Amino acid sequence: MQIKKLIPALALSLTTFYCLGQDVNKLIQQNDVERIIKTLASDDMQGRATFTPGIEKAAQFIEGQFKQIGLQPFPGDDSFRQNFKMTRLKALKTLVSINGKIIPADSAYVDSKAPAINWSNNADVKVVKLSAGMNFRDEYISYKRSGKNMLILVDPQFTAIFNKIKDVAGKGTIVTKTDDNGSLVFVLGNYDNLKSFDVSYTSKTEDLTLFNVAGVIPGKTKPDEYVIFSAHYDHLGILKPVQGDSIANGADDDASGTTAVIELAKYFKTLNNNARTLVFVTFTAEEIGEFGSQHFATTVDPAKVIAMFNIEMIGKKSKFGKNAAFITGFERSDFGPILQKNLEGSPYKFHPDPYPEQDLFYRSDNASLARVGVPAHTISTDEIDIDKLYHTVKDEVSTLDIGNITSMIKALAISSKSIVAGIDTPTRIPKLEK
Ligand SMILES: [Zn+2]
């Protein structure tokens, strides 16, 4: 290269480098972060519980932001809203007879995805005893895993836990689809001499609509390679009142992550130089079973997804202090080291998850994509082992450090740089067979 050409080139590259640092501070502003999180976590949104008017309001707000930013709908969708359906089953009538005698209604409950059950000494129904001294929880899990239809005779030793689970079951179950297999019928009492049984159960089924909100910035040179930025926008809704407050605002969990997704969309749209397609998605129904991300995983070819940045609870400074977060499942791919490399020279630092015993990798929406092989990780700052506000009505904006959220959004913007630019591709995560 000739010398007179070298100087402008050098000047240009220095400018680019300088701008990258400056862009983050210029484009990601604390007052905007505050505006978004205050809206999402306001009492007006009633804690954003799935299937409530509160989450509808939150979805409309996010759609409005995506529109203003100039995102496009996710490929295959005609709007930002990604609708899907689930079914709620609620017991109408449960009648169980043992040895020809009807047992009292409060001594039986059904855990089932079937709209109705009619058993009469069926040979394919396995009858088991949950005897005194066994571990209720472990046995329950093994029944569930078996996928078999079972009649379970529960020793009266377990009356307290039986009643608790019966109460929860009474609120109904939400399923992706109904299933006549794997029904569990629990009966409380001593039945040493079981000769015959009859179960007659009917439920009320109701179709419910749920929605993720997703928008994209198409990639300039690698449009078929997706990088996902996600968070869940649902929360717990209304809980038992504590000092007159019953709204679980979910400011940290996960209005903070949702705010990050919106801010990052705005940031990358302004830069508008992403090689890969960037997908910004806020999931519904995380708190009741990660249903939103599970649905999303069925709408995308996992092979196209290069990486997923799932953001959960970045509202308080981390165990590692200010300007630091952790990455779940750090050892499962080289996603973490790539982010760390991009953060070198910045004020920010990402660490491996310091709470491996909490199994956080499988406790958020990243798991829905990780199961199908995507390097999908959650980034968080929460001190989950000592966080007393977690899942309480006290998770409010006033308890958060908006500066921390703003720094973490900047850190996410910088740490994702080489992946967004199509330079780095994290290693895949082994698929989970199910
Ligand atoms: Zn959460």
Short mmCIF file of N, CA and C in Angstrom, two decimals, residues 9 12 16 32 47 94 115 118 121 132 161 194 220 270 278 316 336-337 346 353 367 381 393 396 414:
data_model
loop_
_atom_site.label_atom_id
_atom_site.label_comp_id
_atom_site.label_asym_id
_atom_site.label_seq_id
_atom_site.Cartn_x
_atom_site.Cartn_y
_atom_site.Cartn_z
N ALA A 9 -6.33 5.53 5.44
CA ALA A 9 -6.87 4.23 5.88
C ALA A 9 -6.69 4.05 7.37
N LEU A 12 -9.01 6.28 9.20
CA LEU A 12 -10.37 5.73 9.13
C LEU A 12 -10.57 4.60 10.15
N THR A 16 -13.12 4.40 13.28
CA THR A 16 -14.08 3.32 13.47
C THR A 16 -13.95 2.76 14.87
N ASP A 32 -33.41 6.52 28.95
CA ASP A 32 -34.28 5.70 28.11
C ASP A 32 -34.50 4.32 28.74
N GLY A 47 -48.41 -6.92 36.91
CA GLY A 47 -47.52 -8.06 37.10
C GLY A 47 -47.40 -8.98 35.88
N THR A 94 -64.70 -35.75 39.57
CA THR A 94 -63.81 -36.88 39.78
C THR A 94 -64.52 -37.87 40.70
N PRO A 115 -58.67 -35.10 28.55
CA PRO A 115 -59.92 -34.39 28.83
C PRO A 115 -60.87 -35.23 29.69
N ASN A 118 -61.92 -42.84 31.93
CA ASN A 118 -62.89 -43.86 32.34
C ASN A 118 -62.17 -45.18 32.51
N ASN A 121 -61.09 -51.29 36.32
CA ASN A 121 -60.18 -52.43 36.47
C ASN A 121 -59.31 -52.65 35.23
N ALA A 132 -45.75 -45.33 53.49
CA ALA A 132 -45.05 -44.53 54.51
C ALA A 132 -43.55 -44.78 54.40
N ILE A 161 -49.05 -33.07 52.36
CA ILE A 161 -48.52 -32.80 51.02
C ILE A 161 -49.56 -33.15 49.95
N LEU A 194 -56.84 -54.37 47.65
CA LEU A 194 -57.52 -53.81 46.49
C LEU A 194 -57.97 -54.91 45.54
N LYS A 220 -26.95 -8.12 6.78
CA LYS A 220 -26.55 -7.47 5.53
C LYS A 220 -25.82 -8.44 4.60
N THR A 270 -29.67 1.38 14.81
CA THR A 270 -28.99 2.64 14.51
C THR A 270 -27.66 2.37 13.81
N LEU A 278 -30.42 -10.27 13.13
CA LEU A 278 -30.59 -10.16 14.58
C LEU A 278 -32.07 -10.33 14.92
N LYS A 316 -29.59 -5.65 39.52
CA LYS A 316 -28.83 -5.38 40.74
C LYS A 316 -27.38 -5.81 40.49
N GLY A 336 -19.03 -18.14 25.94
CA GLY A 336 -18.51 -17.30 27.02
C GLY A 336 -17.15 -16.70 26.69
N PRO A 337 -16.16 -17.53 26.32
CA PRO A 337 -14.85 -16.97 25.97
C PRO A 337 -14.90 -15.95 24.83
N SER A 346 -12.71 -3.07 27.69
CA SER A 346 -13.90 -2.31 28.10
C SER A 346 -13.97 -2.33 29.63
N ASP A 353 -20.99 -18.85 35.50
CA ASP A 353 -22.04 -18.93 36.51
C ASP A 353 -21.47 -19.39 37.85
N ALA A 367 -32.84 -22.55 27.62
CA ALA A 367 -32.88 -24.02 27.59
C ALA A 367 -33.68 -24.54 26.40
N THR A 381 -27.16 -10.92 36.45
CA THR A 381 -26.32 -10.39 37.53
C THR A 381 -26.91 -10.77 38.89
N VAL A 393 -43.67 -9.59 45.88
CA VAL A 393 -44.26 -8.31 45.44
C VAL A 393 -43.28 -7.15 45.59
N GLU A 396 -39.52 -4.49 42.68
CA GLU A 396 -39.99 -3.25 42.07
C GLU A 396 -38.81 -2.41 41.57
N ILE A 414 -21.29 -4.73 23.42
CA ILE A 414 -19.87 -4.91 23.09
C ILE A 414 -19.52 -6.40 22.98
#
